[in-house]
Tab-separated table of C-alpha atoms in Angstrom:
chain	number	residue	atom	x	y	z
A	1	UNK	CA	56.840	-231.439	-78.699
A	2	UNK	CA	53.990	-230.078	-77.068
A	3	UNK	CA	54.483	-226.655	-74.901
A	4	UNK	CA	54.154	-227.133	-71.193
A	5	UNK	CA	50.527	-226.634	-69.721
A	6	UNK	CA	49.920	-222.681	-69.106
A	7	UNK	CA	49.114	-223.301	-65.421
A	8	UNK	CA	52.411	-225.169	-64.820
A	9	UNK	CA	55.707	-223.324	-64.372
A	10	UNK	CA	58.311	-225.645	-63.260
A	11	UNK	CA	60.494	-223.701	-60.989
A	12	UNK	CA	64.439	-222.787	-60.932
A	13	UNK	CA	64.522	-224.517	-64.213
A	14	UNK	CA	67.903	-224.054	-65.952
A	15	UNK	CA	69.500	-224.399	-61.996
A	16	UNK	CA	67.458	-227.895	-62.601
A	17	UNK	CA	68.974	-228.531	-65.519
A	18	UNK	CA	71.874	-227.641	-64.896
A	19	UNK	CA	72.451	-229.415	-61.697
A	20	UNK	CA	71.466	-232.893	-63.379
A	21	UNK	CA	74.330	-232.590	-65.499
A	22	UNK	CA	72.764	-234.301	-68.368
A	23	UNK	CA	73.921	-236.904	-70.885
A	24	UNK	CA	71.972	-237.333	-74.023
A	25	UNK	CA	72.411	-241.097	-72.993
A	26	UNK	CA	71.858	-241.209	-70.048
A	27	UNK	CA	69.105	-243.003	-67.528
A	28	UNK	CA	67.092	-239.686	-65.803
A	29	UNK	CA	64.593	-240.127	-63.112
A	30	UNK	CA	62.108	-236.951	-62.090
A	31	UNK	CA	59.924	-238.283	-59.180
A	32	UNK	CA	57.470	-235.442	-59.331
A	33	UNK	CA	56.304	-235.217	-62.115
A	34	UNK	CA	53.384	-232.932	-61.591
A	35	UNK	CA	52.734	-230.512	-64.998
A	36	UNK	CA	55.220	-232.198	-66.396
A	37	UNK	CA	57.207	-228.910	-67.134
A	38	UNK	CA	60.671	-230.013	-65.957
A	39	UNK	CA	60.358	-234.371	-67.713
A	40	UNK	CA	59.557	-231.868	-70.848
A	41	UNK	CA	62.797	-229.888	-70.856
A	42	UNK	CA	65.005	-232.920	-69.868
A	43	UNK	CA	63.434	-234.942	-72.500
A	44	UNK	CA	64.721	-232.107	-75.042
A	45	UNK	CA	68.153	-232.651	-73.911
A	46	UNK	CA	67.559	-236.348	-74.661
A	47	UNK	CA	68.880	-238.875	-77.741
A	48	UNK	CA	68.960	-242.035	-76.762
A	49	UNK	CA	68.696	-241.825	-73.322
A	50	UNK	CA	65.539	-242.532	-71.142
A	51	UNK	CA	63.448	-240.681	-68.676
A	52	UNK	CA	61.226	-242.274	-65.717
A	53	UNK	CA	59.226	-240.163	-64.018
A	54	UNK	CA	56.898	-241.044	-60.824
A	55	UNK	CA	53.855	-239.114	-59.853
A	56	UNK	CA	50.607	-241.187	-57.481
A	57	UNK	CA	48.010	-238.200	-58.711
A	58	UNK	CA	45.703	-239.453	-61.581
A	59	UNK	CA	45.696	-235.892	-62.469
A	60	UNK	CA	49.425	-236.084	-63.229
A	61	UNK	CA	48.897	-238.962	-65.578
A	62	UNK	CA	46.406	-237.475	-67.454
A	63	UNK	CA	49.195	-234.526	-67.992
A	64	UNK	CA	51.634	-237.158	-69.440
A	65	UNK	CA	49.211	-238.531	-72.139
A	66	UNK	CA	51.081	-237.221	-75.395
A	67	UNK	CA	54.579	-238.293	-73.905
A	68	UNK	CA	53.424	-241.685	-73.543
A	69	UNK	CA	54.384	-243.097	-77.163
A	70	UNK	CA	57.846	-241.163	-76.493
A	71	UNK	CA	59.731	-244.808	-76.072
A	72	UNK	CA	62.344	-242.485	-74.271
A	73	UNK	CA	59.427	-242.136	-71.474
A	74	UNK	CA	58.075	-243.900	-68.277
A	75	UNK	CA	55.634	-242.959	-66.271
A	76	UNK	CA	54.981	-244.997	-62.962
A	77	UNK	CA	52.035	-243.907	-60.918
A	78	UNK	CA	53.160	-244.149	-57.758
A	79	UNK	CA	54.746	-242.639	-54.765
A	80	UNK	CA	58.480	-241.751	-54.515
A	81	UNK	CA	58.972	-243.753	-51.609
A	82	UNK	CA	58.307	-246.877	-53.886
A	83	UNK	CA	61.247	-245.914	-56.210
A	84	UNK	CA	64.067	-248.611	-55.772
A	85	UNK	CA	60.923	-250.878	-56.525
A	86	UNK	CA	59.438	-249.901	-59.602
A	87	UNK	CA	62.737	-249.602	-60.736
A	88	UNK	CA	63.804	-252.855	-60.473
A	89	UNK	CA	60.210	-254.016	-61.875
A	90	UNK	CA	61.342	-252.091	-65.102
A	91	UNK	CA	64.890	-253.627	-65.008
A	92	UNK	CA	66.766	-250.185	-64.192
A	93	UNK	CA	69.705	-250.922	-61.951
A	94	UNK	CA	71.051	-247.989	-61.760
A	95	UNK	CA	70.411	-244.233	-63.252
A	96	UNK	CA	72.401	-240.862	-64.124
A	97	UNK	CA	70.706	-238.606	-62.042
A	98	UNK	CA	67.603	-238.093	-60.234
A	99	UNK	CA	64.990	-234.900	-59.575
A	100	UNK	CA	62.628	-233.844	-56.887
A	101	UNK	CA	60.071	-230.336	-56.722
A	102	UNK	CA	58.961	-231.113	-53.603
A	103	UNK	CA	56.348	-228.671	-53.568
A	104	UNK	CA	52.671	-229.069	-54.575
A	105	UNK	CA	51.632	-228.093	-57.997
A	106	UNK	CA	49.784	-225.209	-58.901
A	107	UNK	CA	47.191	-227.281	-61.088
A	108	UNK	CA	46.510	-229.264	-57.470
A	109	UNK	CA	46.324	-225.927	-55.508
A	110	UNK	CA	44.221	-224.265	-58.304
A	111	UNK	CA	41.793	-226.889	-58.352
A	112	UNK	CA	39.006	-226.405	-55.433
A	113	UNK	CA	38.075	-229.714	-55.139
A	114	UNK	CA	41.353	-230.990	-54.183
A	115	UNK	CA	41.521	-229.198	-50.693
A	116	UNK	CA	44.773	-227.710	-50.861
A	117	UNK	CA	44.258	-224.287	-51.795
A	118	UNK	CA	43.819	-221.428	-48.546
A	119	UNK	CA	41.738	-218.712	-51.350
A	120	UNK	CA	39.283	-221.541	-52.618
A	121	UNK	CA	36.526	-223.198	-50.925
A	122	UNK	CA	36.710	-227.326	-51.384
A	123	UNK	CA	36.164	-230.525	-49.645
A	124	UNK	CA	38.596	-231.256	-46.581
A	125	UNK	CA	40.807	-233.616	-48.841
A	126	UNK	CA	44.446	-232.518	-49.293
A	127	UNK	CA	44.950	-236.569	-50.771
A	128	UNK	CA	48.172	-236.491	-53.415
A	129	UNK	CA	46.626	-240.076	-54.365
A	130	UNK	CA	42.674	-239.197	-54.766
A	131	UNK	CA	42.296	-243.203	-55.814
A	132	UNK	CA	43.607	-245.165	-53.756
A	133	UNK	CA	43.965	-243.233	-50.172
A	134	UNK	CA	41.073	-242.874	-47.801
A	135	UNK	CA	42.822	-241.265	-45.102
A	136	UNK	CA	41.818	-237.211	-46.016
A	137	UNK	CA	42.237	-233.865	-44.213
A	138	UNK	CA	38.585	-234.470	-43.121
A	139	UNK	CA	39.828	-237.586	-41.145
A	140	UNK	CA	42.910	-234.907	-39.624
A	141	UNK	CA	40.762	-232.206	-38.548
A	142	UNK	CA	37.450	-234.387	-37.247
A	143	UNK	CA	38.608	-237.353	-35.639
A	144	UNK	CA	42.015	-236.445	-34.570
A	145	UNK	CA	42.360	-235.883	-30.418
A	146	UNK	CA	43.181	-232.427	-28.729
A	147	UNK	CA	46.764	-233.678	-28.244
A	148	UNK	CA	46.947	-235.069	-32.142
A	149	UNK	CA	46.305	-232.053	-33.439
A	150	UNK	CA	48.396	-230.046	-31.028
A	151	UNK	CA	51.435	-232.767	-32.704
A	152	UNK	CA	50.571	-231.976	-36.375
A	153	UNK	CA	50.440	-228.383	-35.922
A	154	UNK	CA	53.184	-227.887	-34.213
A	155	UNK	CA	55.497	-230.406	-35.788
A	156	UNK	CA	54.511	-230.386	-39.451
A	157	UNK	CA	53.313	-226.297	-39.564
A	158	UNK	CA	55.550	-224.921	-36.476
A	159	UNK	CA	52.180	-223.471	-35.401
A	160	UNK	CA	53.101	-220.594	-32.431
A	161	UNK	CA	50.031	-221.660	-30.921
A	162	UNK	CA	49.500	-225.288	-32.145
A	163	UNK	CA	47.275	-226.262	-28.362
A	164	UNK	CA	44.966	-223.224	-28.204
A	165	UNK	CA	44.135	-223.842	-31.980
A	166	UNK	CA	43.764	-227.798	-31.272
A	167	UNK	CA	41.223	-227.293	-28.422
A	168	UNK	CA	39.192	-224.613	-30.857
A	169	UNK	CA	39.476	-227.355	-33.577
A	170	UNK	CA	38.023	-229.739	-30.696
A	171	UNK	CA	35.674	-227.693	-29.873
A	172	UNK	CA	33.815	-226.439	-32.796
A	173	UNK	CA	33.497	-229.802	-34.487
A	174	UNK	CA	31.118	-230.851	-31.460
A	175	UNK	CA	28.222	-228.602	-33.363
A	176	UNK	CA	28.539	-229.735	-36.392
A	177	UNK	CA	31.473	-231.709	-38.533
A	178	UNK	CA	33.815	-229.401	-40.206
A	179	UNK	CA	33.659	-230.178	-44.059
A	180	UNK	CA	35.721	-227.580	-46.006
A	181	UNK	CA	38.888	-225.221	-45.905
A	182	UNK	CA	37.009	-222.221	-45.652
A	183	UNK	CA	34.573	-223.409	-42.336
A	184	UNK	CA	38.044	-224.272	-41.429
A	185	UNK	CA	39.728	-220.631	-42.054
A	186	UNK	CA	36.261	-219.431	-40.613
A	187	UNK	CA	38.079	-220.685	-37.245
A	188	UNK	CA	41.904	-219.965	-37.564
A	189	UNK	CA	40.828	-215.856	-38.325
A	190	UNK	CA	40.667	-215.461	-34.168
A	191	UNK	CA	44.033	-217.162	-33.353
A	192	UNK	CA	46.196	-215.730	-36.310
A	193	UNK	CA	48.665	-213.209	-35.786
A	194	UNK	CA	47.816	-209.312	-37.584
A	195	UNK	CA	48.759	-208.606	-40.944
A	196	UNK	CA	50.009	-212.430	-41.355
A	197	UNK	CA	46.564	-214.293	-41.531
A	198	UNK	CA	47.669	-215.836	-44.718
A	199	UNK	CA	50.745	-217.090	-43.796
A	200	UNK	CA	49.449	-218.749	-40.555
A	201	UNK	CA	46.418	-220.396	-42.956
A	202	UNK	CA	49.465	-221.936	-44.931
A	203	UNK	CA	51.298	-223.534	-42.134
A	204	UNK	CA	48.134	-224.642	-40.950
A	205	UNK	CA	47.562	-226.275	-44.157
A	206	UNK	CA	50.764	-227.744	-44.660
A	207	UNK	CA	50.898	-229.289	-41.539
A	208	UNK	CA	47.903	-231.404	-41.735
A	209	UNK	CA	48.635	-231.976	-46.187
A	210	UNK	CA	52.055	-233.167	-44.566
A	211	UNK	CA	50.125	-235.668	-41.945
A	212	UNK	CA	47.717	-236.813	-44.459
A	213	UNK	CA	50.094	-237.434	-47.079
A	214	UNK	CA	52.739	-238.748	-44.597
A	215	UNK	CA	55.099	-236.543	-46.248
A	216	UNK	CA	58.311	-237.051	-44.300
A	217	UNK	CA	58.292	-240.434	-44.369
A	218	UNK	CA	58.274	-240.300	-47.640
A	219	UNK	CA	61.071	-238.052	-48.587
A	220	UNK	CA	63.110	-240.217	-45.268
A	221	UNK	CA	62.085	-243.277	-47.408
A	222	UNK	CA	62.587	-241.484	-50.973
A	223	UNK	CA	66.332	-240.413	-49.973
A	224	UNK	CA	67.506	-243.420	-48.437
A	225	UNK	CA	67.098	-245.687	-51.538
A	226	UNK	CA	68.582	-243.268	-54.174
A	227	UNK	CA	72.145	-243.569	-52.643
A	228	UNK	CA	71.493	-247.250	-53.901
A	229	UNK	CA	70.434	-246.585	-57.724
A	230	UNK	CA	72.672	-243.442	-58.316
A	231	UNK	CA	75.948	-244.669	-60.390
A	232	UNK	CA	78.550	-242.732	-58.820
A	233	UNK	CA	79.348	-239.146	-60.629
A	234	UNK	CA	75.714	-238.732	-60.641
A	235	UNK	CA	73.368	-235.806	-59.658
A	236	UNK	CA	70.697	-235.840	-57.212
A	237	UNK	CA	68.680	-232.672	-57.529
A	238	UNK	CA	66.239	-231.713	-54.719
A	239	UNK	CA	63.986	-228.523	-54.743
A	240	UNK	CA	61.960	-227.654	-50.839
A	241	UNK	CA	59.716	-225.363	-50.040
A	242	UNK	CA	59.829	-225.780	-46.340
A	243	UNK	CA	62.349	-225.699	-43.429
A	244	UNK	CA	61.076	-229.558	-42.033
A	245	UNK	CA	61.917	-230.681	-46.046
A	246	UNK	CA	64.929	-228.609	-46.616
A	247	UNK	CA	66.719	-229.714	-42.931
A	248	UNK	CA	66.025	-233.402	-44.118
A	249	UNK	CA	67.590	-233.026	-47.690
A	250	UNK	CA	70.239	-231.112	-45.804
A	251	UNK	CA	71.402	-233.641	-43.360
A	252	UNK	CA	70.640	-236.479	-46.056
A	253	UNK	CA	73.147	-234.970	-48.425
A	254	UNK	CA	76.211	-232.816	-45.728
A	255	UNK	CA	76.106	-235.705	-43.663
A	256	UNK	CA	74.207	-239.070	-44.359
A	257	UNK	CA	72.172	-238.891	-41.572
A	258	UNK	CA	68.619	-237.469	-41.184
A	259	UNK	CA	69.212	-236.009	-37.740
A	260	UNK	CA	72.565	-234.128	-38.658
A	261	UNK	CA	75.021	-236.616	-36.531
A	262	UNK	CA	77.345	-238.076	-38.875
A	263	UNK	CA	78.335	-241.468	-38.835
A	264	UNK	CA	82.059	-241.664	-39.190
A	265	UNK	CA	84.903	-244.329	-39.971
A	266	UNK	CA	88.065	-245.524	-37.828
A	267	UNK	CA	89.447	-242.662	-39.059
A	268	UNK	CA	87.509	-239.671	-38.380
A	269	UNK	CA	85.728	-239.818	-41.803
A	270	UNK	CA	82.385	-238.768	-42.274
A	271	UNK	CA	80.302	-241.486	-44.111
A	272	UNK	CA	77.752	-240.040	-46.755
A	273	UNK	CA	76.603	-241.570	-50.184
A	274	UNK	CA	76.668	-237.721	-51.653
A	275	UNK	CA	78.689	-234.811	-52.045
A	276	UNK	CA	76.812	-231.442	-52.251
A	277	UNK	CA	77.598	-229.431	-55.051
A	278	UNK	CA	76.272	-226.702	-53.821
A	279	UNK	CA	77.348	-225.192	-50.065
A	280	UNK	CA	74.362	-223.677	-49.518
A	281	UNK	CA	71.093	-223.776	-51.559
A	282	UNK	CA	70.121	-221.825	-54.500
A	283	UNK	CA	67.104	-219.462	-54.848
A	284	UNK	CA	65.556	-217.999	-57.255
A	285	UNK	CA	66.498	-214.960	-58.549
A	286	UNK	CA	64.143	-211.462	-58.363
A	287	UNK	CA	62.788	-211.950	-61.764
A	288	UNK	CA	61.747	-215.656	-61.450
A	289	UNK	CA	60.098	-214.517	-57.645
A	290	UNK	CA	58.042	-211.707	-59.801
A	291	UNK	CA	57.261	-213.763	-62.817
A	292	UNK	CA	56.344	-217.158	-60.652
A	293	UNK	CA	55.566	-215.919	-56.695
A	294	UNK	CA	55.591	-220.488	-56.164
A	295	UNK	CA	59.479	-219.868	-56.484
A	296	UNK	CA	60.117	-217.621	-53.487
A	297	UNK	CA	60.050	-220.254	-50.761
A	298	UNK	CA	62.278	-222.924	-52.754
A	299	UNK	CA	65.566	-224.032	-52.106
A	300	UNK	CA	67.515	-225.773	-54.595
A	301	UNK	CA	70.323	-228.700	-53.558
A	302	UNK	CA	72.360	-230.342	-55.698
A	303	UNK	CA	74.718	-233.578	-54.679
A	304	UNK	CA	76.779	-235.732	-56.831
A	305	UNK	CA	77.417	-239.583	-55.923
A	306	UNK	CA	80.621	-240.824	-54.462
A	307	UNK	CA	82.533	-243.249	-55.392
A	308	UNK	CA	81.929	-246.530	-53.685
């Protein structure tokens, strides 16, 4: 088996592993698929089981093109939020255990012509589907009102000062249009804090990648359905890299509800699809943050299915 791609290092891997719980028969789903650095390792642990993986960026597919004789493999290209679907196209009922990185790949962030990356100058695009999706970061930051952007800043990137930077947004894109990340930059430098200009371009970008990409909704969507096509005694595996994703996973798995207020039976007991393994989430260690600086935000949750 091919190695993984040298600009791919799939994060927290063993915890990964681990938390899936694997079966070398068993039905595995990783909905990111991304470099394809974790389907890789779970395929190794593989005999006759089978492994579906989900990614909508053409980019992705292109990374799965020597797996695709592997008649242990699937790849569906298409969002996460579509997974009880496809899944049911391909006659899968129900599966062993299911993954989700969260976070954006380095190959996307790397590439300049993708829009995602703070350091290199691209297009306004920040699109996870580049074929199908017409809706871009352009759209966000051009055509969005004062009060819009004040929402997506302040929501999606907890921006301090998510209206002063809307009305600058507003304002300089009266000139002229404002076509890539760095004219954008070129405008947060006067409204970001000292010594953390770099983190404040992050949740800047996140925040309108998340409204583009209509992130949440897709996780709320994503979570909801695998409580349906998890047998019970199986592992969902989740991996953040943000508070807004990690709260949702959070409440999703401790207490079945998205907002954190349980719903509970006649008597007193909470009703949840999932038990967490894991009290709190895990981290990577000092040696993964040195080796792989995309591992220092993530937080790793691991349920297991209850019984019906």
């Amino acid at each position: 088996m091919e190695q993984t791609p040298p600009y791919h290092v799939p994060v927290m891997l063993k915890a990964c592993l681990d938390g899936l719980n694997i079966r070398r028969d068993g039905i595995y789903v990783d909905v990111t698929f991304g470099g394809g650095g974790h389907s890789r390792a779970i395929l190794e642990q593989l005999d006759t089981g089978k492994l579906v993986v989900f990614d909508q960026d053409p980019d992705a597919f292109e990374n799965a093109a020597e797996l695709q004789d592997d008649p242990r493999f699937l790849f569906i290209q298409a969002n996460f939020r579509f997974l009880k679907r496809y899944l049911k196209i391909h006659r899968i009922p129900l599966v062993d255990g299911i993954l989700a990185d969260l976070g954006v790949s380095s190959h996307q962030i790397d590439d300049a012509s993708r829009g995602f990356s703070t350091r290199l100058d691209g297009p306004l695009d920040m699109r996870m589907n580049t074929d199908q999706d017409e809706f871009s970061a352009w759209e966000v930051v051009n055509e969005y009102s004062i009060e819009e952007l004040q929402r997506v800043l302040g929501r999606y990137g907890e921006v301090h000062n998510a209206k002063t930077l809307a009305t600058a947004i507003f304002a300089s894109r009266h000139n002229a249009p404002i076509e890539t990340g760095q004219a954008l930059i070129a405008i947060l430098k006067r409204f970001a804090p000292k010594f953390k200009e770099f983190k404040y371009y992050a949740q800047v970008f996140q925040a309108i990648r998340i409204e583009v990409n209509r992130e949440l909704e897709a996780l709320e969507d994503f979570l909801t359905q695998t409580q349906e096509v998890i047998k019970p005694g199986g592992r969902l595996v989740i991996m953040s890299y943000h508070s807004l994703e990690d709260r949702l996973v959070k409440n999703f798995i401790q207490k079945g509800d998205f907002q954190g207020e349980p719903r509970k039976d006649f008597y007193g007991n909470v009703l949840k699809p999932f038990e967490p393994v894991n009290r709190k989430p895990i981290e990577a260690d000092d040696a993964e943050v040195a080796s792989n600086p995309r591992s220092r935000s993530a937080k790793l949750r691991v349920a297991e299915k209850l019984p019906e």
